[in-house]
Amino acid sequence: MLDSETKAVETPEDHAEELRLWLRLLTCTTLIEGEVRGRLRQRFDVTLPRFDLMAQLDKAPDGMTLSDVSKRMMVSNGNVTGLVERLVESGHLDRRTSETDRRVQVIRLTKLGRAEFRRMALEHETWIADLFADLTPKDVRELMRLLAKTKASAQKSAARRRS
Amino acid sequence: MLDSETKAVETPEDHAEELRLWLRLLTCTTLIEGEVRGRLRQRFDVTLPRFDLMAQLDKAPDGMTLSDVSKRMMVSNGNVTGLVERLVESGHLDRRTSETDRRVQVIRLTKLGRAEFRRMALEHETWIADLFADLTPKDVRELMRLLAKTKASAQKSAARRRS
DNA sequence: GGAAAACATTTTAGGCTTAAAGCAATTTGG
DNA sequence: CCAAATTGCTTTAAGCCTAAAATGTTTTCC
């Protein structure tokens, strides 16, 4: 049997498996994301980022600040500014400056925005179910568990770098 | 015990688990992708799409057509056109029209492009390994299996829609 | 109280991305 | 052979996205 040192010499840094895993993860996400994007556009003439932003706001009846949205969506501040601008323009969002802190903008879904989002979300959920249809409930549970572990690992690594 | 019909009435369409799974998948990918993007920029002043394109070409010593690249990267044709333009400009790519079919553009890494990519890829691999560091080899295998199943399921669903 | 730091957002410059339309070259099927 | 369809790529218009700098506001802390 090989000791660990010998093995280390033979395969100095074998991270090929992790690399393949990352590529597969990326492929899955890209595939599903593209499918959802296309369906949103065809059925509702809406973009995925707009839908995602509305989804965040649907969960927050009292509204959110732009920073909150930016953190939740994991996108840059400037990105949110533009996205919100367009959704206010189209009447889906209401935006007001906080009374207690004039730096802060609070945004909410308008009645129109909420109604449209709910209508889209119902159908969206069936698309997702269909895309994952071949996974058993056990597969789903197991994937949830492993992705939670993955997320924690990646966050730890990211924090290590920032420190 | 409830029969399936009663149960169906109580929970008409329970796809909440799949939805959560999709969001978690997306979170993991966004997290890792953002981390890789930032490191590529800081260490090598290169963008992620440029790196991805070079990675495709590194696996194809005889070059690829733009269509091939577009399919592999799962992005639109027009996207590749611009990406290639900039990489030819910076001297990383060589582009020539096919002798047998004048519609086709074949691109390859230049000597410079290959050298730079190899240098980046070495480090990139260690980042990925670090990001996935808390997963056991068994976790990795299991994730690979479940993501393969997910990919197949999503492709089937996408094909259903297109038909 | 007031300077300095922190914070929320916007602006800027540049690049990425898509869908759809357009152009040229090749292939197909009468 | 040649018109029609297909294929490979580019262009266009619009929107998405980031990092970094700028602006205005609030908090901190001496």
Tab-separated table of C-alpha atoms (C1' of nucleotides) in Angstrom:
chain	number	residue	atom	x	y	z
A	1	MET	CA	0.000	0.000	0.000
A	2	LEU	CA	1.179	3.492	-0.836
A	3	ASP	CA	1.767	5.905	1.958
A	4	SER	CA	0.320	9.376	1.669
A	5	GLU	CA	3.613	10.960	0.742
A	6	THR	CA	4.196	8.660	-2.196
A	7	LYS	CA	0.657	9.202	-3.306
A	8	ALA	CA	1.120	12.946	-3.053
A	9	VAL	CA	4.077	12.744	-5.359
A	10	GLU	CA	2.210	10.695	-7.894
A	11	THR	CA	-0.788	13.037	-7.962
A	12	PRO	CA	0.552	16.330	-6.671
A	13	GLU	CA	-2.762	18.164	-6.741
A	14	ASP	CA	-5.641	16.102	-7.939
A	15	HIS	CA	-8.556	18.476	-8.031
A	16	ALA	CA	-9.956	17.246	-11.300
A	17	GLU	CA	-13.056	15.848	-9.615
A	18	GLU	CA	-13.939	19.162	-8.009
A	19	LEU	CA	-13.399	20.899	-11.317
A	20	ARG	CA	-15.743	18.505	-13.068
A	21	LEU	CA	-18.281	18.986	-10.309
A	22	TRP	CA	-18.128	22.741	-10.723
A	23	LEU	CA	-18.624	22.486	-14.469
A	24	ARG	CA	-21.584	20.204	-14.023
A	25	LEU	CA	-23.124	22.502	-11.447
A	26	LEU	CA	-22.684	25.398	-13.835
A	27	THR	CA	-24.174	23.451	-16.724
A	28	CYS	CA	-27.270	22.536	-14.731
A	29	THR	CA	-27.847	26.094	-13.620
A	30	THR	CA	-27.241	27.587	-17.058
A	31	LEU	CA	-29.574	25.070	-18.638
A	32	ILE	CA	-32.428	25.685	-16.226
A	33	GLU	CA	-31.897	29.414	-16.097
A	34	GLY	CA	-31.978	29.670	-19.868
A	35	GLU	CA	-35.153	27.637	-20.003
A	36	VAL	CA	-36.856	29.784	-17.375
A	37	ARG	CA	-35.680	32.960	-19.066
A	38	GLY	CA	-37.121	31.859	-22.391
A	39	ARG	CA	-40.454	30.844	-20.931
A	40	LEU	CA	-40.811	34.095	-18.997
A	41	ARG	CA	-40.134	36.050	-22.139
A	42	GLN	CA	-42.490	34.029	-24.335
A	43	ARG	CA	-45.380	33.759	-21.906
A	44	PHE	CA	-45.164	37.077	-20.086
A	45	ASP	CA	-42.695	39.227	-21.998
A	46	VAL	CA	-40.708	39.777	-18.824
A	47	THR	CA	-36.991	39.357	-18.150
A	48	LEU	CA	-35.589	37.002	-15.533
A	49	PRO	CA	-33.933	39.743	-13.434
A	50	ARG	CA	-37.218	41.658	-13.282
A	51	PHE	CA	-39.007	38.480	-12.194
A	52	ASP	CA	-36.383	37.762	-9.554
A	53	LEU	CA	-36.615	41.252	-8.144
A	54	MET	CA	-40.395	41.058	-7.964
A	55	ALA	CA	-40.088	37.675	-6.244
A	56	GLN	CA	-37.976	39.252	-3.519
A	57	LEU	CA	-40.503	42.026	-3.017
A	58	ASP	CA	-43.448	39.645	-2.963
A	59	LYS	CA	-41.971	38.135	0.192
A	60	ALA	CA	-41.670	41.573	1.829
A	61	PRO	CA	-45.075	43.278	2.033
A	62	ASP	CA	-43.573	46.221	3.910
A	63	GLY	CA	-40.995	46.795	1.231
A	64	MET	CA	-37.240	46.523	1.118
A	65	THR	CA	-34.342	48.901	0.767
A	66	LEU	CA	-32.204	48.738	-2.340
A	67	SER	CA	-29.327	47.372	-0.263
A	68	ASP	CA	-31.507	44.547	1.020
A	69	VAL	CA	-32.478	43.665	-2.511
A	70	SER	CA	-28.907	43.837	-3.691
A	71	LYS	CA	-27.734	41.441	-0.957
A	72	ARG	CA	-30.616	39.026	-1.460
A	73	MET	CA	-30.172	38.917	-5.203
A	74	MET	CA	-26.404	38.780	-4.898
A	75	VAL	CA	-25.905	41.511	-7.472
A	76	SER	CA	-24.189	44.898	-7.345
A	77	ASN	CA	-25.853	48.042	-6.051
A	78	GLY	CA	-25.706	49.797	-9.371
A	79	ASN	CA	-27.441	46.889	-11.009
A	80	VAL	CA	-30.413	47.220	-8.674
A	81	THR	CA	-30.659	50.964	-9.327
A	82	GLY	CA	-31.269	50.396	-13.026
A	83	LEU	CA	-33.565	47.433	-12.558
A	84	VAL	CA	-35.740	49.352	-10.118
A	85	GLU	CA	-35.811	52.373	-12.396
A	86	ARG	CA	-37.318	50.336	-15.198
A	87	LEU	CA	-39.833	48.594	-12.946
A	88	VAL	CA	-40.990	51.890	-11.450
A	89	GLU	CA	-41.319	53.250	-14.968
A	90	SER	CA	-43.511	50.313	-15.993
A	91	GLY	CA	-45.714	50.735	-12.935
A	92	HIS	CA	-44.755	47.525	-11.151
A	93	LEU	CA	-42.862	49.139	-8.300
A	94	ASP	CA	-43.394	51.970	-5.916
A	95	ARG	CA	-40.334	53.756	-4.571
A	96	ARG	CA	-40.110	56.281	-1.768
A	97	THR	CA	-37.421	57.804	0.365
A	98	SER	CA	-37.412	56.645	3.963
A	99	GLU	CA	-38.810	59.217	6.422
A	100	THR	CA	-36.218	58.447	9.041
A	101	ASP	CA	-33.131	58.169	6.851
A	102	ARG	CA	-32.942	60.172	3.698
A	103	ARG	CA	-30.245	57.960	2.236
A	104	VAL	CA	-32.602	55.011	2.052
A	105	GLN	CA	-35.027	54.170	-0.742
A	106	VAL	CA	-37.835	51.774	0.126
A	107	ILE	CA	-39.429	49.884	-2.746
A	108	ARG	CA	-42.646	47.869	-2.825
A	109	LEU	CA	-44.715	46.054	-5.406
A	110	THR	CA	-47.661	48.099	-6.637
A	111	LYS	CA	-51.062	46.441	-6.881
A	112	LEU	CA	-50.354	45.856	-10.559
A	113	GLY	CA	-46.903	44.504	-9.814
A	114	ARG	CA	-48.170	42.095	-7.205
A	115	ALA	CA	-51.009	40.832	-9.400
A	116	GLU	CA	-48.702	40.272	-12.356
A	117	PHE	CA	-46.073	38.591	-10.245
A	118	ARG	CA	-48.549	36.188	-8.658
A	119	ARG	CA	-49.867	35.223	-12.048
A	120	MET	CA	-46.346	34.554	-13.324
A	121	ALA	CA	-45.222	32.778	-10.160
A	122	LEU	CA	-48.008	30.208	-10.401
A	123	GLU	CA	-46.886	29.148	-13.837
A	124	HIS	CA	-43.199	29.486	-12.994
A	125	GLU	CA	-43.607	26.936	-10.234
A	126	THR	CA	-44.965	24.353	-12.647
A	127	TRP	CA	-42.007	24.921	-14.981
A	128	ILE	CA	-39.574	24.248	-12.185
A	129	ALA	CA	-41.472	21.151	-11.145
A	130	ASP	CA	-41.328	19.937	-14.726
A	131	LEU	CA	-37.624	20.662	-15.084
A	132	PHE	CA	-36.887	18.590	-11.957
A	133	ALA	CA	-39.558	16.001	-12.692
A	134	ASP	CA	-37.235	12.997	-12.928
A	135	LEU	CA	-35.814	13.489	-9.445
A	136	THR	CA	-37.407	11.427	-6.704
A	137	PRO	CA	-38.334	13.095	-3.407
A	138	LYS	CA	-35.290	11.402	-1.958
A	139	ASP	CA	-33.077	12.827	-4.702
A	140	VAL	CA	-34.442	16.272	-3.946
A	141	ARG	CA	-33.763	15.941	-0.218
A	142	GLU	CA	-30.269	14.638	-0.840
A	143	LEU	CA	-29.460	17.408	-3.311
A	144	MET	CA	-30.748	20.003	-0.860
A	145	ARG	CA	-28.464	18.601	1.792
A	146	LEU	CA	-25.391	18.459	-0.414
A	147	LEU	CA	-25.959	21.906	-1.872
A	148	ALA	CA	-26.343	23.327	1.617
A	149	LYS	CA	-22.981	21.818	2.426
A	150	THR	CA	-21.548	23.214	-0.795
A	151	LYS	CA	-22.869	26.676	-0.051
A	152	ALA	CA	-21.354	26.619	3.431
A	153	SER	CA	-18.026	25.440	2.059
A	154	ALA	CA	-17.935	28.136	-0.597
A	155	GLN	CA	-18.900	30.844	1.865
A	156	LYS	CA	-16.139	29.750	4.181
A	157	SER	CA	-13.633	29.836	1.344
A	158	ALA	CA	-14.815	33.270	0.249
A	159	ALA	CA	-14.526	34.567	3.798
A	160	ARG	CA	-10.993	33.138	4.065
A	161	ARG	CA	-9.997	35.105	0.987
A	162	ARG	CA	-11.519	38.356	2.173
A	163	SER	CA	-9.816	38.159	5.544
B	1	MET	CA	-55.685	7.328	5.742
B	2	LEU	CA	-56.221	9.890	3.013
B	3	ASP	CA	-56.669	8.636	-0.489
B	4	SER	CA	-54.721	10.322	-3.245
B	5	GLU	CA	-57.693	12.338	-4.445
B	6	THR	CA	-58.300	13.883	-1.053
B	7	LYS	CA	-54.659	14.607	-0.721
B	8	ALA	CA	-54.628	16.232	-4.140
B	9	VAL	CA	-57.375	18.569	-3.072
B	10	GLU	CA	-55.569	19.490	0.092
B	11	THR	CA	-52.294	20.218	-1.671
B	12	PRO	CA	-53.263	20.813	-5.277
B	13	GLU	CA	-49.740	21.301	-6.579
B	14	ASP	CA	-47.016	21.037	-4.028
B	15	HIS	CA	-43.869	21.985	-5.851
B	16	ALA	CA	-42.397	24.064	-3.059
B	17	GLU	CA	-39.532	21.611	-2.545
B	18	GLU	CA	-38.436	21.769	-6.152
B	19	LEU	CA	-38.610	25.545	-6.032
B	20	ARG	CA	-36.410	25.650	-2.950
B	21	LEU	CA	-33.996	23.259	-4.608
B	22	TRP	CA	-33.777	25.488	-7.665
B	23	LEU	CA	-33.097	28.551	-5.545
B	24	ARG	CA	-30.399	26.751	-3.636
B	25	LEU	CA	-28.784	25.523	-6.832
B	26	LEU	CA	-28.821	29.061	-8.158
B	27	THR	CA	-27.358	30.454	-4.941
B	28	CYS	CA	-24.472	27.996	-4.986
B	29	THR	CA	-23.634	28.725	-8.594
B	30	THR	CA	-23.906	32.508	-8.190
B	31	LEU	CA	-21.744	32.399	-5.101
B	32	ILE	CA	-18.976	30.344	-6.679
B	33	GLU	CA	-19.154	32.131	-9.999
B	34	GLY	CA	-18.845	35.522	-8.324
B	35	GLU	CA	-15.887	34.325	-6.331
B	36	VAL	CA	-14.120	32.960	-9.398
B	37	ARG	CA	-14.890	36.106	-11.368
B	38	GLY	CA	-13.395	38.299	-8.658
B	39	ARG	CA	-10.258	36.217	-8.325
B	40	LEU	CA	-9.678	36.120	-12.082
B	41	ARG	CA	-9.997	39.874	-12.236
B	42	GLN	CA	-7.737	40.540	-9.250
B	43	ARG	CA	-5.030	38.034	-10.088
B	44	PHE	CA	-5.020	38.134	-13.868
B	45	ASP	CA	-7.154	41.079	-14.905
B	46	VAL	CA	-9.251	38.819	-17.081
B	47	THR	CA	-12.999	38.368	-17.267
B	48	LEU	CA	-14.778	35.071	-16.621
B	49	PRO	CA	-16.263	34.769	-20.128
B	50	ARG	CA	-12.825	35.280	-21.666
B	51	PHE	CA	-11.411	32.591	-19.376
B	52	ASP	CA	-14.249	30.204	-20.222
B	53	LEU	CA	-13.746	30.690	-23.924
B	54	MET	CA	-10.027	30.076	-23.628
B	55	ALA	CA	-10.764	26.951	-21.594
B	56	GLN	CA	-12.843	25.575	-24.448
B	57	LEU	CA	-10.095	26.275	-26.944
B	58	ASP	CA	-7.410	24.760	-24.743
B	59	LYS	CA	-9.197	21.425	-25.114
B	60	ALA	CA	-9.251	21.748	-28.906
B	61	PRO	CA	-5.712	22.074	-30.294
B	62	ASP	CA	-7.028	22.060	-33.863
B	63	GLY	CA	-9.383	24.919	-33.163
B	64	MET	CA	-13.126	25.232	-33.108
B	65	THR	CA	-15.738	26.995	-35.142
B	66	LEU	CA	-17.706	29.818	-33.557
B	67	SER	CA	-20.818	27.640	-33.586
B	68	ASP	CA	-19.023	24.913	-31.673
B	69	VAL	CA	-17.935	27.418	-29.072
B	70	SER	CA	-21.403	28.875	-28.837
B	71	LYS	CA	-22.953	25.454	-28.216
B	72	ARG	CA	-20.303	24.409	-25.713
B	73	MET	CA	-20.534	27.601	-23.750
B	74	MET	CA	-24.323	27.643	-24.004
B	75	VAL	CA	-24.417	31.271	-25.098
B	76	SER	CA	-25.789	32.982	-28.185
B	77	ASN	CA	-23.886	33.295	-31.454
B	78	GLY	CA	-23.692	37.048	-31.271
B	79	ASN	CA	-22.161	36.808	-27.858
B	80	VAL	CA	-19.299	34.702	-29.165
B	81	THR	CA	-18.659	37.088	-32.042
B	82	GLY	CA	-17.904	39.948	-29.665
B	83	LEU	CA	-15.934	37.856	-27.208
B	84	VAL	CA	-13.726	36.490	-29.976
B	85	GLU	CA	-13.241	39.956	-31.448
B	86	ARG	CA	-11.777	41.216	-28.192
B	87	LEU	CA	-9.581	38.157	-27.676
B	88	VAL	CA	-8.183	38.380	-31.203
B	89	GLU	CA	-7.542	42.070	-30.604
B	90	SER	CA	-5.590	41.290	-27.421
B	91	GLY	CA	-3.533	38.652	-29.208
B	92	HIS	CA	-4.887	35.610	-27.377
B	93	LEU	CA	-6.767	34.129	-30.301
B	94	ASP	CA	-6.081	33.411	-33.902
B	95	ARG	CA	-9.016	33.432	-36.307
B	96	ARG	CA	-9.147	32.288	-39.892
B	97	THR	CA	-11.781	31.464	-42.457
B	98	SER	CA	-12.127	27.782	-43.279
B	99	GLU	CA	-10.678	26.782	-46.647
B	100	THR	CA	-13.496	24.405	-47.430
B	101	ASP	CA	-16.439	26.472	-46.267
B	102	ARG	CA	-16.167	30.201	-46.442
B	103	ARG	CA	-18.974	30.709	-43.920
B	104	VAL	CA	-16.933	29.106	-41.180
B	105	GLN	CA	-14.458	30.866	-38.892
B	106	VAL	CA	-11.970	28.642	-37.090
B	107	ILE	CA	-10.404	30.020	-33.932
B	108	ARG	CA	-7.413	28.790	-31.954
B	109	LEU	CA	-5.376	29.927	-28.988
B	110	THR	CA	-2.198	31.725	-29.976
B	111	LYS	CA	1.044	30.795	-28.242
B	112	LEU	CA	0.491	33.751	-25.933
B	113	GLY	CA	-3.120	32.767	-25.323
B	114	ARG	CA	-2.219	29.207	-24.481
B	115	ALA	CA	0.575	30.200	-22.134
B	116	GLU	CA	-1.588	32.689	-20.302
B	117	PHE	CA	-4.485	30.291	-20.058
B	118	ARG	CA	-2.341	27.502	-18.640
B	119	ARG	CA	-0.956	29.839	-16.028
B	120	MET	CA	-4.445	30.926	-14.999
B	121	ALA	CA	-5.903	27.427	-15.125
B	122	LEU	CA	-3.375	26.108	-12.637
B	123	GLU	CA	-4.406	28.637	-10.058
B	124	HIS	CA	-8.069	28.425	-10.970
B	125	GLU	CA	-8.061	24.740	-10.137
B	126	THR	CA	-6.833	25.419	-6.624
B	127	TRP	CA	-9.586	27.997	-6.093
B	128	ILE	CA	-12.237	25.481	-7.065
B	129	ALA	CA	-10.696	22.875	-4.808
B	130	ASP	CA	-10.761	25.364	-1.970
B	131	LEU	CA	-14.354	26.388	-2.617
B	132	PHE	CA	-15.446	22.745	-2.449
B	133	ALA	CA	-13.005	21.839	0.307
B	134	ASP	CA	-15.584	20.776	2.889
B	135	LEU	CA	-17.136	18.150	0.647
B	136	THR	CA	-15.903	14.594	1.146
B	137	PRO	CA	-15.004	12.491	-1.901
B	138	LYS	CA	-18.276	10.688	-1.327
B	139	ASP	CA	-20.185	13.975	-1.310
B	140	VAL	CA	-18.548	14.893	-4.595
B	141	ARG	CA	-19.452	11.582	-6.202
B	142	GLU	CA	-23.005	11.801	-4.962
B	143	LEU	CA	-23.410	15.380	-6.161
B	144	MET	CA	-22.028	14.426	-9.554
B	145	ARG	CA	-24.590	11.656	-9.806
B	146	LEU	CA	-27.530	13.791	-8.727
B	147	LEU	CA	-26.551	16.693	-10.958
B	148	ALA	CA	-26.225	14.331	-13.920
B	149	LYS	CA	-29.764	13.221	-13.199
B	150	THR	CA	-30.877	16.828	-12.862
B	151	LYS	CA	-29.281	17.766	-16.153
B	152	ALA	CA	-30.984	14.877	-17.925
B	153	SER	CA	-34.319	15.790	-16.401
B	154	ALA	CA	-34.022	19.436	-17.398
B	155	GLN	CA	-32.933	18.558	-20.931
B	156	LYS	CA	-35.923	16.268	-21.294
B	157	SER	CA	-38.239	19.004	-20.087
B	158	ALA	CA	-36.666	21.535	-22.441
B	159	ALA	CA	-37.035	19.137	-25.359
B	160	ARG	CA	-40.691	18.545	-24.444
B	161	ARG	CA	-41.349	22.238	-24.685
B	162	ARG	CA	-39.594	22.682	-28.009
B	163	SER	CA	-41.481	19.817	-29.628
C	1	DG	C1'	-19.970	70.397	18.296
C	2	DG	C1'	-17.474	68.895	14.461
C	3	DA	C1'	-14.181	66.110	11.789
C	4	DA	C1'	-13.846	61.518	10.230
C	5	DA	C1'	-15.753	57.229	9.191
C	6	DA	C1'	-19.465	54.585	7.574
C	7	DC	C1'	-23.434	53.989	4.801
C	8	DA	C1'	-27.024	54.004	0.861
C	9	DT	C1'	-27.441	55.041	-3.435
C	10	DT	C1'	-26.227	56.742	-8.079
C	11	DT	C1'	-23.154	57.483	-11.801
C	12	DT	C1'	-19.685	56.077	-15.058
C	13	DA	C1'	-17.185	53.287	-18.222
C	14	DG	C1'	-16.796	49.144	-20.045
C	15	DG	C1'	-18.037	44.660	-21.026
C	16	DC	C1'	-21.494	40.755	-21.322
C	17	DT	C1'	-25.827	38.825	-23.072
C	18	DT	C1'	-29.894	37.976	-25.583
C	19	DA	C1'	-33.392	37.783	-29.407
C	20	DA	C1'	-34.218	38.909	-33.774
C	21	DA	C1'	-33.056	40.443	-38.239
C	22	DG	C1'	-29.745	40.439	-41.932
C	23	DC	C1'	-26.067	38.649	-45.051
C	24	DA	C1'	-23.381	35.466	-47.470
C	25	DA	C1'	-22.241	30.661	-48.515
C	26	DT	C1'	-23.618	26.008	-48.910
C	27	DT	C1'	-26.782	22.190	-49.318
C	28	DT	C1'	-31.067	20.133	-50.758
C	29	DG	C1'	-34.645	18.460	-53.722
C	30	DG	C1'	-37.173	18.932	-57.555
D	1	DC	C1'	-29.356	23.128	-62.859
D	2	DC	C1'	-31.362	26.161	-59.840
D	3	DA	C1'	-34.741	27.913	-56.489
D	4	DA	C1'	-35.540	27.190	-51.731
D	5	DA	C1'	-34.049	25.970	-47.385
D	6	DT	C1'	-30.368	25.735	-44.258
D	7	DT	C1'	-26.243	27.074	-42.080
D	8	DG	C1'	-22.587	30.134	-39.983
D	9	DC	C1'	-21.791	34.310	-38.647
D	10	DT	C1'	-22.556	39.364	-37.764
D	11	DT	C1'	-25.293	43.271	-36.668
D	12	DT	C1'	-28.687	45.706	-34.016
D	13	DA	C1'	-31.301	47.282	-30.156
D	14	DA	C1'	-32.082	46.767	-25.678
D	15	DG	C1'	-31.138	45.374	-21.329
D	16	DC	C1'	-28.094	43.279	-17.700
D	17	DC	C1'	-23.944	43.476	-14.840
D	18	DT	C1'	-19.688	44.803	-12.560
D	19	DA	C1'	-16.070	47.645	-10.264
D	20	DA	C1'	-14.875	51.934	-8.973
D	21	DA	C1'	-15.641	56.686	-8.188
D	22	DA	C1'	-18.836	60.226	-6.763
D	23	DT	C1'	-22.682	62.238	-3.932
D	24	DG	C1'	-25.319	63.072	-0.170
D	25	DT	C1'	-26.613	61.455	4.585
D	26	DT	C1'	-26.013	59.664	9.048
D	27	DT	C1'	-23.243	57.906	12.782
D	28	DT	C1'	-19.159	57.740	15.573
D	29	DC	C1'	-16.198	59.385	18.652
D	30	DC	C1'	-13.061	62.699	20.401
